[in-house]
CSV table of C-alpha atoms in Angstrom, one decimal:
chain,number,residue,atom,x,y,z
A,124,UNK,CA,-0.2,-0.4,0.2
A,125,UNK,CA,1.0,3.4,-0.2
A,126,UNK,CA,0.5,5.8,2.8
A,127,UNK,CA,-0.7,4.1,6.2
A,128,UNK,CA,-2.5,7.2,8.1
A,129,UNK,CA,-4.7,5.0,10.2
A,130,UNK,CA,-3.7,1.4,11.8
A,131,UNK,CA,-2.6,-2.1,10.6
A,132,UNK,CA,-2.4,-4.8,12.9
A,133,UNK,CA,-2.1,-8.7,13.2
A,134,UNK,CA,-0.9,-8.4,9.3
A,135,UNK,CA,1.8,-10.2,6.8
A,136,UNK,CA,2.8,-9.2,3.8
A,137,UNK,CA,4.9,-11.7,1.2
A,138,UNK,CA,6.1,-9.2,-1.3
A,139,UNK,CA,8.2,-8.3,-4.6
A,140,UNK,CA,8.5,-4.9,-4.9
A,141,UNK,CA,10.7,-3.5,-7.5
A,142,UNK,CA,10.6,0.4,-8.3
A,143,UNK,CA,12.3,1.1,-11.8
A,144,UNK,CA,13.0,5.3,-13.4
A,145,UNK,CA,14.2,4.9,-16.2
A,146,UNK,CA,17.5,5.7,-16.8
A,147,UNK,CA,17.4,7.7,-20.5
A,148,UNK,CA,14.4,9.9,-18.9
A,149,UNK,CA,16.0,13.5,-17.8
A,150,UNK,CA,16.8,13.4,-13.9
A,151,UNK,CA,14.7,16.6,-13.7
A,152,UNK,CA,11.8,14.5,-14.5
A,153,UNK,CA,12.1,12.0,-12.0
A,154,UNK,CA,10.2,13.3,-8.6
A,155,UNK,CA,12.5,12.8,-5.6
A,156,UNK,CA,11.5,11.6,-2.5
A,157,UNK,CA,9.9,8.1,-3.2
A,158,UNK,CA,9.3,5.7,-0.5
A,159,UNK,CA,8.5,2.1,-1.0
A,160,UNK,CA,8.4,-0.7,2.1
A,161,UNK,CA,7.1,-4.3,3.1
A,162,UNK,CA,3.7,-2.7,4.4
A,163,UNK,CA,3.6,-0.1,4.0
A,164,UNK,CA,5.4,3.0,1.9
A,165,UNK,CA,4.6,6.1,3.8
A,166,UNK,CA,3.6,5.9,7.4
A,167,UNK,CA,1.8,8.3,9.6
A,168,UNK,CA,-0.5,6.1,11.5
A,169,UNK,CA,0.0,2.8,13.8
A,170,UNK,CA,1.5,-0.7,12.6
A,171,UNK,CA,1.0,-3.2,15.4
A,172,UNK,CA,2.1,-7.3,15.6
A,173,UNK,CA,3.0,-7.7,11.4
A,174,UNK,CA,5.6,-9.2,9.6
A,175,UNK,CA,6.9,-9.0,6.0
A,176,UNK,CA,8.9,-11.2,3.6
A,177,UNK,CA,9.6,-11.2,0.0
A,178,UNK,CA,12.2,-8.8,-2.0
A,179,UNK,CA,11.7,-4.8,-1.7
A,180,UNK,CA,14.4,-3.1,-4.3
A,181,UNK,CA,14.2,0.2,-5.5
A,182,UNK,CA,16.4,1.9,-8.1
A,183,UNK,CA,15.8,5.4,-9.3
A,184,UNK,CA,17.5,8.8,-9.8
A,185,UNK,CA,16.6,11.0,-7.3
A,186,UNK,CA,16.2,10.0,-3.7
A,187,UNK,CA,14.5,7.1,-2.1
A,188,UNK,CA,13.2,5.6,1.0
A,189,UNK,CA,13.4,1.5,1.4
A,190,UNK,CA,12.6,-0.2,4.2
A,191,UNK,CA,11.8,-4.1,5.1
A,192,UNK,CA,8.2,-3.0,7.1
A,193,UNK,CA,8.2,1.1,6.0
A,194,UNK,CA,9.9,3.2,3.6
A,195,UNK,CA,9.5,6.0,5.6
A,196,UNK,CA,8.1,6.7,9.4
A,197,UNK,CA,6.7,10.2,9.8
A,198,UNK,CA,5.6,12.1,13.0
A,199,UNK,CA,2.9,10.2,14.3
A,200,UNK,CA,4.1,6.9,12.9
A,201,UNK,CA,4.4,3.8,15.3
A,202,UNK,CA,5.8,0.4,14.6
A,203,UNK,CA,5.8,-1.6,16.9
A,204,UNK,CA,6.0,-5.5,17.8
A,205,UNK,CA,6.9,-6.4,14.1
A,206,UNK,CA,9.7,-8.6,12.4
A,207,UNK,CA,10.9,-8.8,8.7
A,208,UNK,CA,12.7,-11.0,6.6
A,209,UNK,CA,12.0,-9.6,3.6
A,210,UNK,CA,15.5,-8.6,1.2
A,211,UNK,CA,15.8,-4.6,0.9
A,212,UNK,CA,18.2,-3.2,-1.8
A,213,UNK,CA,18.5,0.7,-2.2
A,214,UNK,CA,20.5,1.9,-5.6
A,215,UNK,CA,20.5,5.4,-6.5
A,216,UNK,CA,22.8,5.9,-9.3
A,217,UNK,CA,22.0,9.2,-10.6
A,218,UNK,CA,24.3,12.4,-9.9
A,219,UNK,CA,26.0,13.2,-6.6
A,220,UNK,CA,22.6,15.2,-5.5
A,221,UNK,CA,20.6,11.8,-5.3
A,222,UNK,CA,20.6,9.0,-2.8
A,223,UNK,CA,18.8,6.1,-1.0
A,224,UNK,CA,18.4,5.9,2.6
A,225,UNK,CA,18.1,1.9,3.3
A,226,UNK,CA,17.0,0.1,6.3
A,227,UNK,CA,16.2,-3.1,7.7
A,228,UNK,CA,12.9,-1.7,9.5
A,229,UNK,CA,12.4,1.5,7.9
A,230,UNK,CA,14.5,3.5,5.2
A,231,UNK,CA,14.0,7.3,6.8
A,232,UNK,CA,12.6,7.9,10.5
A,233,UNK,CA,11.6,11.2,11.1
A,234,UNK,CA,11.2,13.1,14.3
A,235,UNK,CA,8.4,11.9,16.3
A,236,UNK,CA,8.1,8.3,14.3
A,237,UNK,CA,8.5,5.6,16.7
A,238,UNK,CA,9.9,1.7,16.0
A,239,UNK,CA,9.5,0.2,19.4
A,240,UNK,CA,10.1,-4.0,19.9
A,241,UNK,CA,11.3,-5.1,16.4
A,242,UNK,CA,13.3,-7.4,14.5
A,243,UNK,CA,15.1,-7.3,11.1
A,244,UNK,CA,16.1,-10.1,10.0
A,245,UNK,CA,16.6,-9.6,6.0
A,246,UNK,CA,19.3,-8.5,4.0
A,247,UNK,CA,19.9,-4.8,3.2
A,248,UNK,CA,22.3,-3.3,1.1
A,249,UNK,CA,22.6,-0.1,-0.4
A,250,UNK,CA,24.4,0.9,-4.1
A,251,UNK,CA,25.6,4.2,-4.8
A,252,UNK,CA,25.0,7.4,-2.4
A,253,UNK,CA,22.9,7.5,0.9
A,254,UNK,CA,22.7,5.9,4.3
A,255,UNK,CA,21.7,2.3,4.9
A,256,UNK,CA,21.3,0.5,8.2
A,257,UNK,CA,20.3,-2.6,10.1
A,258,UNK,CA,16.7,-0.9,11.3
A,259,UNK,CA,17.0,2.6,10.1
A,260,UNK,CA,18.5,4.0,6.6
A,261,UNK,CA,18.3,7.5,8.8
A,262,UNK,CA,17.0,8.6,11.7
A,263,UNK,CA,16.1,12.1,13.1
A,264,UNK,CA,19.3,12.7,16.0
A,265,UNK,CA,16.3,14.9,18.2
A,266,UNK,CA,14.3,12.0,19.6
A,267,UNK,CA,15.1,8.7,20.7
A,268,UNK,CA,12.6,7.1,18.8
A,269,UNK,CA,14.1,3.4,18.4
A,270,UNK,CA,13.3,1.7,21.3
A,271,UNK,CA,14.2,-2.3,22.5
A,272,UNK,CA,14.7,-3.3,18.4
A,273,UNK,CA,17.2,-6.0,17.1
A,274,UNK,CA,18.9,-6.4,14.1
A,275,UNK,CA,20.8,-9.6,12.9
A,276,UNK,CA,24.7,-8.7,11.7
A,277,UNK,CA,24.9,-12.3,10.2
A,278,UNK,CA,21.5,-12.1,7.4
A,279,UNK,CA,21.7,-8.1,7.6
A,280,UNK,CA,24.9,-7.6,6.4
A,281,UNK,CA,24.9,-4.7,8.4
A,282,UNK,CA,27.0,-4.0,11.2
A,283,UNK,CA,25.2,-0.5,12.4
A,284,UNK,CA,21.9,0.0,13.1
A,285,UNK,CA,21.4,3.4,11.5
A,286,UNK,CA,19.7,4.8,14.8
A,287,UNK,CA,20.7,8.0,16.0
A,288,UNK,CA,20.6,9.5,19.5
A,289,UNK,CA,19.3,6.2,20.8
A,290,UNK,CA,20.8,3.8,23.6
A,291,UNK,CA,23.1,1.1,22.6
A,292,UNK,CA,20.6,-1.5,24.0
A,293,UNK,CA,17.6,0.4,22.2
A,294,UNK,CA,19.2,-0.5,18.5
A,295,UNK,CA,21.3,-3.9,18.8
A,296,UNK,CA,23.2,-5.6,16.2
A,297,UNK,CA,23.2,-8.9,17.3
A,298,UNK,CA,23.6,-12.2,15.8
A,299,UNK,CA,21.6,-15.9,14.4
A,300,UNK,CA,23.2,-17.6,17.4
A,301,UNK,CA,21.5,-15.1,20.2
A,302,UNK,CA,18.3,-14.6,18.1
A,303,UNK,CA,18.2,-18.3,18.3
A,304,UNK,CA,19.0,-18.3,22.1
A,305,UNK,CA,16.1,-19.0,24.1
A,306,UNK,CA,17.8,-18.0,27.8
A,307,UNK,CA,19.6,-15.0,26.0
A,308,UNK,CA,17.2,-13.5,23.8
A,309,UNK,CA,14.3,-13.6,26.2
A,310,UNK,CA,16.5,-12.6,29.6
A,311,UNK,CA,17.9,-9.7,27.0
A,312,UNK,CA,14.3,-8.8,25.4
A,313,UNK,CA,12.4,-9.1,28.5
A,314,UNK,CA,14.5,-6.8,30.5
A,315,UNK,CA,13.4,-4.5,27.2
A,316,UNK,CA,10.2,-4.6,27.9
A,317,UNK,CA,8.8,-7.3,25.6
A,318,UNK,CA,5.8,-9.0,26.1
A,319,UNK,CA,6.4,-12.6,26.2
A,320,UNK,CA,2.9,-13.4,27.4
A,321,UNK,CA,0.4,-12.4,25.0
A,322,UNK,CA,2.2,-10.7,21.8
A,323,UNK,CA,5.8,-12.4,21.3
A,324,UNK,CA,6.6,-16.5,21.6
A,325,UNK,CA,9.7,-17.0,23.3
A,326,UNK,CA,13.0,-18.1,20.7
A,327,UNK,CA,13.1,-22.2,19.4
A,328,UNK,CA,16.4,-22.5,21.3
A,329,UNK,CA,18.7,-23.3,18.3
A,330,UNK,CA,16.0,-23.6,15.8
A,331,UNK,CA,14.3,-19.6,15.7
A,332,UNK,CA,14.6,-16.3,16.1
A,333,UNK,CA,10.8,-15.1,18.4
A,334,UNK,CA,7.6,-14.9,16.6
A,335,UNK,CA,4.4,-13.6,16.9
A,336,UNK,CA,1.0,-15.4,18.2
A,337,UNK,CA,-1.4,-13.7,16.5
A,338,UNK,CA,-0.1,-14.2,12.9
A,339,UNK,CA,2.8,-17.3,13.3
A,340,UNK,CA,2.0,-21.1,15.0
A,341,UNK,CA,3.3,-21.2,18.2
A,342,UNK,CA,3.5,-24.1,20.6
A,343,UNK,CA,2.9,-22.9,24.2
A,344,UNK,CA,3.5,-25.7,27.0
A,345,UNK,CA,3.3,-25.6,30.8
A,346,UNK,CA,4.3,-27.9,33.3
A,347,UNK,CA,1.0,-28.9,35.0
A,348,UNK,CA,2.5,-30.9,37.1
A,349,UNK,CA,3.9,-27.7,39.2
A,350,UNK,CA,1.5,-25.3,41.5
A,351,UNK,CA,1.6,-22.8,39.7
A,352,UNK,CA,2.2,-24.4,36.6
A,353,UNK,CA,5.8,-23.8,35.7
A,354,UNK,CA,6.1,-22.5,32.1
A,355,UNK,CA,8.1,-24.7,29.9
A,356,UNK,CA,8.6,-24.2,26.0
A,357,UNK,CA,6.8,-21.2,23.8
A,358,UNK,CA,7.9,-21.3,20.1
A,359,UNK,CA,6.9,-21.9,16.7
A,360,UNK,CA,5.8,-25.1,15.1
A,361,UNK,CA,8.8,-25.4,12.8
A,362,UNK,CA,11.1,-28.7,13.7
A,363,UNK,CA,9.5,-28.8,17.0
A,364,UNK,CA,11.6,-30.3,19.8
A,365,UNK,CA,11.2,-30.8,23.0
A,366,UNK,CA,14.1,-29.1,25.2
A,367,UNK,CA,13.1,-29.9,28.7
A,368,UNK,CA,12.9,-33.6,30.3
A,369,UNK,CA,9.4,-33.2,31.1
A,370,UNK,CA,8.5,-33.9,27.1
A,371,UNK,CA,10.4,-36.1,26.5
C-alpha cells in the first residue's frame, strides 16, 4: 500500500516490489522522495504485530527511502512488535545530489516517528550514495525513537543500526545465535520491555527467532504438575523439539 494513516495490525505480507525509473529520462523528470516498504510506503499511523517477507528493491534517480516494513516513518507513525525477513535494496545511481536511505525496518525515520520492539532479519544493501543501517537508513537525531529493537548482523549484512541518539541497548546488532538462544534473548528482550505473555513467543532454542502469537503458528506448553504451572516451552511449530525433560 502507499500511505498508512490509520491502523494496520496482525497482518503479514510476502511481496516482490520493484521500483525502477527509466535512466533514459532526464533527471529533472523524476519525482524525488519516493518511499517503498513491505507493509507501507509511508506511515503516519500505527503498524502493530506485523511481519513482512519477500524482496523490496528500488532503483531510482532521485532520493529514495526503502524499508523492510516502511519506507518513511513520519510524525505520528508507530511501528510496534513486528519483524521482517525481507530482502531490502536501494540503488541510487543518479548524480551525487541523489541518495538512497535503506533500512531493515525503516528507510527514513523522521522526528516523532517511533520503532519499538522489532527484529530485522533479512538482507539489507545500498548501491550508490546514501545511508544504510540494519534497522533504519536514517533517523532524526532529535529524539530517541528506536526502542528495544534488534537487527541480525549475520543476515542483514550490516554492522550499524542506523539509529541516531538512541541507547545502545535500544538498537542492538546481534547474531543469529543470539536471536535463537532461548534464554539469552528472552532475558535481554524481557528487560527491554518485550511482552512474552500475549505478543511474542520465546525463540525455539537454536532453531528459530521470536515469533508473533497472532500471525505465526506457535506452540505453548506448561508443566501442569507444578503449582502454579511452570512455563516450559513457547515457540513456533517449525521443527519442534522438546527442550526440557518433562516433554521427553
